[in-house]
Coordinates of C-alpha atoms and ligand atoms in Angstrom, one line a residue:
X1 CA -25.1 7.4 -10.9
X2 CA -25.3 3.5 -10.4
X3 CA -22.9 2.2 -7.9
X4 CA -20.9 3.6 -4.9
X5 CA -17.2 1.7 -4.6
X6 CA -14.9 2.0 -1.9
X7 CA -11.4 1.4 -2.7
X8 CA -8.2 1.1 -1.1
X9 CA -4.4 -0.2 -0.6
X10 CA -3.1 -2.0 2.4
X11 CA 0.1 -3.4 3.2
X12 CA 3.6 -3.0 1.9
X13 CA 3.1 -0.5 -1.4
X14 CA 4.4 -2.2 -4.8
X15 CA 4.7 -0.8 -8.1
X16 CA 1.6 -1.3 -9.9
X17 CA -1.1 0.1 -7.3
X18 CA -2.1 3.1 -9.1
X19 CA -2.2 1.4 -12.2
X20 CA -4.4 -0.8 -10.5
X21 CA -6.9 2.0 -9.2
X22 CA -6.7 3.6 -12.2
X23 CA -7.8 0.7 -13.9
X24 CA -10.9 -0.2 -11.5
X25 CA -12.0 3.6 -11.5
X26 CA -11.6 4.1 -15.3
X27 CA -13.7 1.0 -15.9
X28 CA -16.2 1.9 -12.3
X29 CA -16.5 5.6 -14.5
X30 CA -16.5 4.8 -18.2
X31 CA -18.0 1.9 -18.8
X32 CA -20.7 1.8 -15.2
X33 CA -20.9 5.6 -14.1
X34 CA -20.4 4.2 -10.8
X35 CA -18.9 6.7 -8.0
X36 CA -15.3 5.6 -6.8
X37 CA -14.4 7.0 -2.9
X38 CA -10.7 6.1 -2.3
X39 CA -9.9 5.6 1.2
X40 CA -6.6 6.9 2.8
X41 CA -3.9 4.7 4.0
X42 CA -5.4 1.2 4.3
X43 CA -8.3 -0.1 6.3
X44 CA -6.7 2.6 9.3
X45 CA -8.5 5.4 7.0
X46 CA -11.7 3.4 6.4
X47 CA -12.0 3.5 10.1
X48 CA -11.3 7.0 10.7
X49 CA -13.4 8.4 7.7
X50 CA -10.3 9.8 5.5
X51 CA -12.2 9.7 2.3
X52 CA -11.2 11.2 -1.7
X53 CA -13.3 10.9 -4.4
X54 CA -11.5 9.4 -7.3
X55 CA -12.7 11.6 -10.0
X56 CA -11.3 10.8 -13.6
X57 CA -8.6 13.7 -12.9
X58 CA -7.6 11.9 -10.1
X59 CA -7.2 9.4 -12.3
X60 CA -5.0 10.6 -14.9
X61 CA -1.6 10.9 -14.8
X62 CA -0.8 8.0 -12.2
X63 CA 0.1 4.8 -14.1
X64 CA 3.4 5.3 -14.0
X65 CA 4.0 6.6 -10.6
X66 CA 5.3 3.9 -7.9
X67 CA 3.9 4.0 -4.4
X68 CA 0.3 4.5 -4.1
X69 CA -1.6 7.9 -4.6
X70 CA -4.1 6.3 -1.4
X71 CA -1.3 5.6 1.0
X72 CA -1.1 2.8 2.9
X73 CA -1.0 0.7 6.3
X74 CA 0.0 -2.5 7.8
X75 CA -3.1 -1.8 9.9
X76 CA -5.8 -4.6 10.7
X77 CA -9.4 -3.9 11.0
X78 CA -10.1 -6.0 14.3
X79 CA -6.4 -5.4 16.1
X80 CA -6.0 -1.2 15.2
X81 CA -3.6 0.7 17.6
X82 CA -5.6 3.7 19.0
X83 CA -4.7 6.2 21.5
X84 CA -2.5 3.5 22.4
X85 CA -4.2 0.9 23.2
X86 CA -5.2 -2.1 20.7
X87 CA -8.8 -2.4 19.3
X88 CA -11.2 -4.0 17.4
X89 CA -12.3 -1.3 15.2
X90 CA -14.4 -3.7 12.8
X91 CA -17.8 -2.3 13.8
X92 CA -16.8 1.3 13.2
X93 CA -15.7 0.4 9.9
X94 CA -18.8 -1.6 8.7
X95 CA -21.0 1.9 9.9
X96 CA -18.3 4.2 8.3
X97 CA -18.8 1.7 4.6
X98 CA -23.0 1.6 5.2
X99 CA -22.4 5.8 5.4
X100 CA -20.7 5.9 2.5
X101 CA -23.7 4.1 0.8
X102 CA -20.8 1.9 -0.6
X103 CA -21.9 -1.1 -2.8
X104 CA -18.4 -2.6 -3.3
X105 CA -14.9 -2.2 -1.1
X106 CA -11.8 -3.2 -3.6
X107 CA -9.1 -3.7 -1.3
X108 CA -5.8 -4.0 -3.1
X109 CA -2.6 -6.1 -0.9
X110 CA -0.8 -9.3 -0.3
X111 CA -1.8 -12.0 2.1
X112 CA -2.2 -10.4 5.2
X113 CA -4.7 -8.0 2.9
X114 CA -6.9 -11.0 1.5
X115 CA -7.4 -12.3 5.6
X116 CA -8.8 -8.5 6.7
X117 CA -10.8 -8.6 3.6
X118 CA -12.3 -11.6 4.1
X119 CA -13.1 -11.0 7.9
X120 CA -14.9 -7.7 6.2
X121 CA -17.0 -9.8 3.9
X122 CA -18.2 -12.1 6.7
X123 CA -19.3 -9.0 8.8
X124 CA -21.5 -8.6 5.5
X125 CA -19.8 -6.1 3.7
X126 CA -19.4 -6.2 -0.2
X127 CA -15.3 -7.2 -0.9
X128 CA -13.6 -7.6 -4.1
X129 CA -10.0 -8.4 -3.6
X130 CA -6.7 -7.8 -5.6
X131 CA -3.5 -9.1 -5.5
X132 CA -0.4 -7.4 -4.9
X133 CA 3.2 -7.7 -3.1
X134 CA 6.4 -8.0 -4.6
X135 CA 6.9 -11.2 -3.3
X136 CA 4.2 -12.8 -5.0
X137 CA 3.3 -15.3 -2.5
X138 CA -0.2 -14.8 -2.8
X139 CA -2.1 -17.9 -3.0
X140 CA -4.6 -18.8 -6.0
X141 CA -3.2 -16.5 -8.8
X142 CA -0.3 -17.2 -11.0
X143 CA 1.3 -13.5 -10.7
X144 CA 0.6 -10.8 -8.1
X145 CA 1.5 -7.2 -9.7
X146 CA 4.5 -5.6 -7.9
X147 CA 6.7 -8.6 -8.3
X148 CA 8.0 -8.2 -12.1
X149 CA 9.3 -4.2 -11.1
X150 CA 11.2 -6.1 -8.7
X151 CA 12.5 -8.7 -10.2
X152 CA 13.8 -6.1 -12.9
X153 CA 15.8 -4.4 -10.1
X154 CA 17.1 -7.2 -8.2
X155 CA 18.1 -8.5 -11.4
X156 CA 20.0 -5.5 -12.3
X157 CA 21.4 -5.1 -9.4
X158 CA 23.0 -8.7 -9.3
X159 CA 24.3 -7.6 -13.2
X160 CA 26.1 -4.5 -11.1
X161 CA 27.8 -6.1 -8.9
X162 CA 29.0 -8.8 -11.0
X163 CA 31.9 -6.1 -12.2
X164 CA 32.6 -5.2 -8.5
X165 CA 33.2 -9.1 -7.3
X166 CA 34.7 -9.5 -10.2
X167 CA 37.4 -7.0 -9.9
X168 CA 38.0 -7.2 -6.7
X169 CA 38.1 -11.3 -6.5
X170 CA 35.1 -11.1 -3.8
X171 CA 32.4 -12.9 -2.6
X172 CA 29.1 -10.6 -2.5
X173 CA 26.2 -11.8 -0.9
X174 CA 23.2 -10.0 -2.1
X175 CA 20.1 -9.9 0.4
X176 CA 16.9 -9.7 -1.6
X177 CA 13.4 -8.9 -0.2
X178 CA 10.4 -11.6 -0.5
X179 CA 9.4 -12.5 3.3
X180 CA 9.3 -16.2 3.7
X181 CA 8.9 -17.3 0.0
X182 CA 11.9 -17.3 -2.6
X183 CA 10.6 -16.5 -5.7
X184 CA 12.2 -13.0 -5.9
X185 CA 15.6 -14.2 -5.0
X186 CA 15.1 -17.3 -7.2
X187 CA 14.0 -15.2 -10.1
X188 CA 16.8 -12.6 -9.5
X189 CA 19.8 -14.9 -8.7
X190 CA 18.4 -17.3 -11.9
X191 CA 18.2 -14.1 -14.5
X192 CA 21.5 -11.7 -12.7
X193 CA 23.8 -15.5 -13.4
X194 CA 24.1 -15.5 -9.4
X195 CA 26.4 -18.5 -8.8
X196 CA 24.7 -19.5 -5.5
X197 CA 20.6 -19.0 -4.6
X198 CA 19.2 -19.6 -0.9
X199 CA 15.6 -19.9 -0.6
X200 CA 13.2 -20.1 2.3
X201 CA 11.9 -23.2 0.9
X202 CA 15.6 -25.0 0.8
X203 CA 17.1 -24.7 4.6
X204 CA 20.7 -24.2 3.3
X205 CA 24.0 -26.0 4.5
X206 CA 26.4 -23.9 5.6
X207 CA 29.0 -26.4 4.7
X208 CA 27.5 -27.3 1.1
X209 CA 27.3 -23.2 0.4
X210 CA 31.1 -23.1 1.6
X211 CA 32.2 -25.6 -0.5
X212 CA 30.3 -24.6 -3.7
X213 CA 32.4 -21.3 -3.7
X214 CA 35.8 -22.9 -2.7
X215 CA 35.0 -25.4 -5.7
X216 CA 34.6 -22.4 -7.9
X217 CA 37.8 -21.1 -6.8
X218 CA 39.6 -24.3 -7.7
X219 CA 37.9 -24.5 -11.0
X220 CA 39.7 -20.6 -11.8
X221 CA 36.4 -18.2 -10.8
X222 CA 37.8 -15.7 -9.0
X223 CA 34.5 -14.3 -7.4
X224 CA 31.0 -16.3 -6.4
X225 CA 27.8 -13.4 -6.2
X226 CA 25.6 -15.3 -3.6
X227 CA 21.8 -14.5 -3.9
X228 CA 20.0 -15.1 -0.5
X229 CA 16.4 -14.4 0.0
X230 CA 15.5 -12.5 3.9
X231 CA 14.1 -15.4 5.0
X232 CA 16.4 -18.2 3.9
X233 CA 17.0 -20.0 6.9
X234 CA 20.3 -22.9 7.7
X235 CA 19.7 -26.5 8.2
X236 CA 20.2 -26.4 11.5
X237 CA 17.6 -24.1 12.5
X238 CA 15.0 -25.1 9.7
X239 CA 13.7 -27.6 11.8
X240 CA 12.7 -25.6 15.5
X241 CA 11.6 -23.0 13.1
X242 CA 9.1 -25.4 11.7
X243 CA 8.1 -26.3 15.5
X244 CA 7.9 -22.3 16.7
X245 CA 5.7 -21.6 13.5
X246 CA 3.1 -24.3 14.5
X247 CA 3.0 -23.1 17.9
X248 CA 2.4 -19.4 17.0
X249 CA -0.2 -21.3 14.3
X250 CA -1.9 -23.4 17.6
X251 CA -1.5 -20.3 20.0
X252 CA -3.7 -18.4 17.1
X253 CA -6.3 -20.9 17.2
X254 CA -6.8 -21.1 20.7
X255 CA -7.4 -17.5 20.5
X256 CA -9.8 -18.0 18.2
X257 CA -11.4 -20.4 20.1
X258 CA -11.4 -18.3 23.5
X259 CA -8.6 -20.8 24.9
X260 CA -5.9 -19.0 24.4
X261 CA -4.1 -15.7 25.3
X262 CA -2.2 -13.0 23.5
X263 CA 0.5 -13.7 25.6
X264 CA 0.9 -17.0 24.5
X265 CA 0.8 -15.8 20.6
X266 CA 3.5 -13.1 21.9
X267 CA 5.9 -15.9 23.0
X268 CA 5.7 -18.0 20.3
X269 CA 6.1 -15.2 18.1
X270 CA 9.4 -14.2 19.8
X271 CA 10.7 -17.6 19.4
X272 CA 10.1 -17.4 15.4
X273 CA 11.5 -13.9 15.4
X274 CA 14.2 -15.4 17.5
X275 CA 15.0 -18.5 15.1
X276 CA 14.9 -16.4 12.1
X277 CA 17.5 -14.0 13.2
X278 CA 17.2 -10.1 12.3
X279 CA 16.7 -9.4 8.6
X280 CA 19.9 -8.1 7.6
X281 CA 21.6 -9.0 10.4
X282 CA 21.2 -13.1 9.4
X283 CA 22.4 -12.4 6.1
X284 CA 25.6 -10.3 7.8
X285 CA 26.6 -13.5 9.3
X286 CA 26.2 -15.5 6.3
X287 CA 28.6 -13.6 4.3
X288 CA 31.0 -13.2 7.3
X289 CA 30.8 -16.7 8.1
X290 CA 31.9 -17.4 4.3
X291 CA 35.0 -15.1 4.2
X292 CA 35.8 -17.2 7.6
X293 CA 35.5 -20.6 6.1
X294 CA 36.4 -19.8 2.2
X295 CA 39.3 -17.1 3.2
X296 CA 37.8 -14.7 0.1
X297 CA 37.1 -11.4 1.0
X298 CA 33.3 -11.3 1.4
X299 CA 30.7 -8.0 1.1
X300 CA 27.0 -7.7 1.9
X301 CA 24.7 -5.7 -0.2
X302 CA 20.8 -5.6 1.0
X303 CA 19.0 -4.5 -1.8
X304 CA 16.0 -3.3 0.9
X305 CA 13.2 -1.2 0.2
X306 CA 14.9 -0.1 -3.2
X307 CA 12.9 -3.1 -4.6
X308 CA 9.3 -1.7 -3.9
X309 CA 9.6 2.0 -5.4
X310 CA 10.1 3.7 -8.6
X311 CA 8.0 3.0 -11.6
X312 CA 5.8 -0.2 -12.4
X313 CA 7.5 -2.7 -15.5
X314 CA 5.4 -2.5 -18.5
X315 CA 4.2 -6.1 -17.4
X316 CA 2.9 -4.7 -14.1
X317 CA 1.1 -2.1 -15.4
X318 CA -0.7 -4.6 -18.0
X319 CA -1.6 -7.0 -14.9
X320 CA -2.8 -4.6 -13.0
X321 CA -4.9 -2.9 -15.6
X322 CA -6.6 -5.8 -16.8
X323 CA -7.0 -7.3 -13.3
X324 CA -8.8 -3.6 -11.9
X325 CA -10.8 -3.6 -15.0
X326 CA -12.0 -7.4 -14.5
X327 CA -12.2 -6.2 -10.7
X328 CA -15.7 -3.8 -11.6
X329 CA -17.2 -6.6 -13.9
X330 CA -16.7 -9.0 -11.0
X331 CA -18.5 -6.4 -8.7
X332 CA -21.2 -5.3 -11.5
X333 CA -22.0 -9.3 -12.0
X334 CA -22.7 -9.5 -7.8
X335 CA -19.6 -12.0 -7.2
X336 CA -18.2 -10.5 -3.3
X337 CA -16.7 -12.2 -1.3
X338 CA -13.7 -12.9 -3.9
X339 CA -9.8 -12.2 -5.2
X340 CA -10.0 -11.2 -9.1
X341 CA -6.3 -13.7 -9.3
X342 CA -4.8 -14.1 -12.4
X343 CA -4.5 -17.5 -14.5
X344 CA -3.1 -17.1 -17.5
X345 CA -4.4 -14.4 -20.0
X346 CA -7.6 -14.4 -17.8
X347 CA -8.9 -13.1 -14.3
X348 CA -10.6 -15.1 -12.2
X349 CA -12.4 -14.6 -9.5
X350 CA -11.8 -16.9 -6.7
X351 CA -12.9 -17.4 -3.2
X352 CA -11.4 -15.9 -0.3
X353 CA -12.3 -18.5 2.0
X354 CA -9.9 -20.6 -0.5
X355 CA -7.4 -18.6 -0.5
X356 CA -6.6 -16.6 3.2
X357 CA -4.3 -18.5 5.6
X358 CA -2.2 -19.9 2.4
X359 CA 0.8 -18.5 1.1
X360 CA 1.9 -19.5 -2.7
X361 CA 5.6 -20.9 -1.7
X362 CA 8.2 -22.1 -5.0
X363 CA 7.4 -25.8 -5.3
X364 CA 10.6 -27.7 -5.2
X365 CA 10.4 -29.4 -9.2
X366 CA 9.7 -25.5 -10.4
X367 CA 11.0 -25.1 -13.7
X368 CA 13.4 -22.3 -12.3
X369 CA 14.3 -24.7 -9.9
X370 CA 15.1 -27.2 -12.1
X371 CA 17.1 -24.9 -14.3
X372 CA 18.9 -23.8 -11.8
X373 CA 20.2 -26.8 -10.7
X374 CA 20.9 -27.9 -14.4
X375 CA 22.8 -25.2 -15.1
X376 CA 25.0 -25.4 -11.9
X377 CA 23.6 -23.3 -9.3
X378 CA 24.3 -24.4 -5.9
X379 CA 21.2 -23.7 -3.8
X380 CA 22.7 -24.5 -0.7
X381 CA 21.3 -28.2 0.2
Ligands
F6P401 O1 5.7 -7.9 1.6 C1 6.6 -7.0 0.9 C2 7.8 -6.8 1.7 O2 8.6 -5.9 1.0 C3 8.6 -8.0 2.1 O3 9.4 -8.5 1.0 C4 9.4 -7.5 3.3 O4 9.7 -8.6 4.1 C5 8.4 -6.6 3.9 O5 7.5 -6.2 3.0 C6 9.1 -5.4 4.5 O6 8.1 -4.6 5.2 P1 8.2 -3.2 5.7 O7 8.2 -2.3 4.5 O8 7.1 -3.0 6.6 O9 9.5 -3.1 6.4

């Protein structure tokens, strides 16, 4: 045997995870006759020693499943909930990776992932990184896997309920998932013909979104399908948003630097979470506030957690193949510290220290942006 490598998922799951591990351990196996140890449920399973060994049985059978075979966690290495009280559970983690005799940890995840990664590699352990959410905000690679099964079903979803609104001469507003970036509901609303799109990135006007619909009306469509991503935000608010998000961003810092408190992140935070409204809820009011001001009936569909199961798109499977298998040269040419992103046809390896704190948002002169707008979409400004 060669090399030890740890691997595991953390974060929201997204289709395309196993076909990710399958595609480092094949590789780690086949080509290296390294050992692969999968670690249960995120970095929380590092820390507590929950360990498999990914055998090539393990290995078989999984591309097509959704989820992840590991399990995962929202858990963070430094700020881990244990018998109740919040920890840094970093150290235990580094001696639980040096008793493994592990010469690599590939942690698969979305932003929040690369960060505890990173803070990993700087305690000196060896990280390769991958990228996956299906909101594909992650910052330095053109695609994260997760995102195309998504789009698929939002998509298709926005198709179904075309008939519904259509029949029944309604508005439907259609809630899709993404956090605070828009590129699934762009994508979605742009492919399903949804006749108006609000984005995160474009603080919409209540009034412009109102009269986009009633102009419809006039022009003989007898239903509007609204496509709104969870974290599209009104005008009005867009603004104090922007000022609570810096202050949760300065409150971090002066953690960092030992001049802050956690109570002062906690407040901030609130106000953000305050601003933003409840996922859901927000996007309630939207489409009540529409049946109010247009006088169409109005109905709310969240698409929800529907858009993170079931089984990976044959282009998520292909990303995350090639990107695990690129993942074990990366480690077998010494390169740590690093997220194997995609550009194009190739994977790259790039920095993390380039990468964590940045989040990939839809530039406003996107092509789908553009087309959107030629083709009559209203997107709400
Ligand atoms: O990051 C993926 C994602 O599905 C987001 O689109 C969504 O905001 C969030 O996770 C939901 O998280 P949870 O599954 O923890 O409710």
């Amino acid at each position: 045997m060669s090399k030890t490598i740890g691997i595991l998922t953390a974060g929201g799951d997204s289709p395309g995870l196993n076909a990710a591990i399958r595609g480092v351990g094949k590789t780690a196996i086949g080509v290296y006759d390294m050992r692969v140890v999968g670690f249960r449920d995120g970095f929380r399973g590092l820390m507590e020693n929950r360990a498999v060994d990914l055998d090539k049985s393990k290995l078989s059978g999984i591309l097509t499943i959704g989820g992840t075979i590991l399990g995962t966690s929202r858990d963070k290495p430094h700020r881990m909930l244990v018998g109740g009280q919040t920890l840094d559970m970093t150290d235990v983690i580094v001696e639980n990776y040096q008793n493994h005799q592990l010469d690599a940890l590939v942690c698969l995840g979305g932003g929040g992932t690369q960060k505890n990664a990173f803070r990993l590699h700087k305690k000196g352990l060896n990280v390769v990184t991958l990228p996956k959410t299906i909101d594909n905000d992650v910052f330095g690679t053109d695609m994260t896997f997760g995102f195309d099964t998504a789009l698929g079903i939002a998509t298709e979803a926005i198709d179904r309920l075309h008939s519904t609104a259509h029949s029944h001469h309604r508005i439907i507003v259609v809630e899709v998932m993404g956090h605070n970036t828009g590129w699934l509901a762009l994508g979605a609303g742009l492919a399903g013909g949804a006749d108006v799109i609000l984005i995160p990135e474009i603080p919409y006007d209540m009034d412009a979104v109102a009269e986009a619909i009633r102009q419809r009306h006039r022009r003989g469509a007898s239903f509007s399908i609204v496509a709104v991503s969870e974290g599209a935000v009104p005008r009005d608010r867009a603004e104090a948003l922007a000022a609570a998000e810096a202050k949760v961003a300065a409150a971090k810092k002066a953690r960092k630097d030992g001049s802050g408190s956690e109570k002062a992140i906690k407040s901030a935070k609130a106000e953000v979470d305050e601003l933003r409204g409840h996922v859901g809820r927000a996007t309630l009011a939207l489409s009540e506030e529409l049946e109010s001001r247009t006088t169409l009936e109005s109905r709310l569909t969240i698409l929800g957690h529907l858009q993170r199961g079931g089984t990976p798109s044959a282009a998520d499977r292909l990303l995350a193949t090639r990107l695990g298998a690129a993942t074990v040269e990366v480690i077998e040419s010494g390169q740590f510290g690093v997220m194997v992103a995609s550009r194009g046809e190739e994977a790259v390896p790039v920095p993390l220290k380039d990468i964590v704190g940045k989040r990939k948002t839809v530039p406003p002169d996107h092509p789908w942006i553009k087309a959107a707008r030629s083709i009559g979409v209203a997107l709400g400004d």
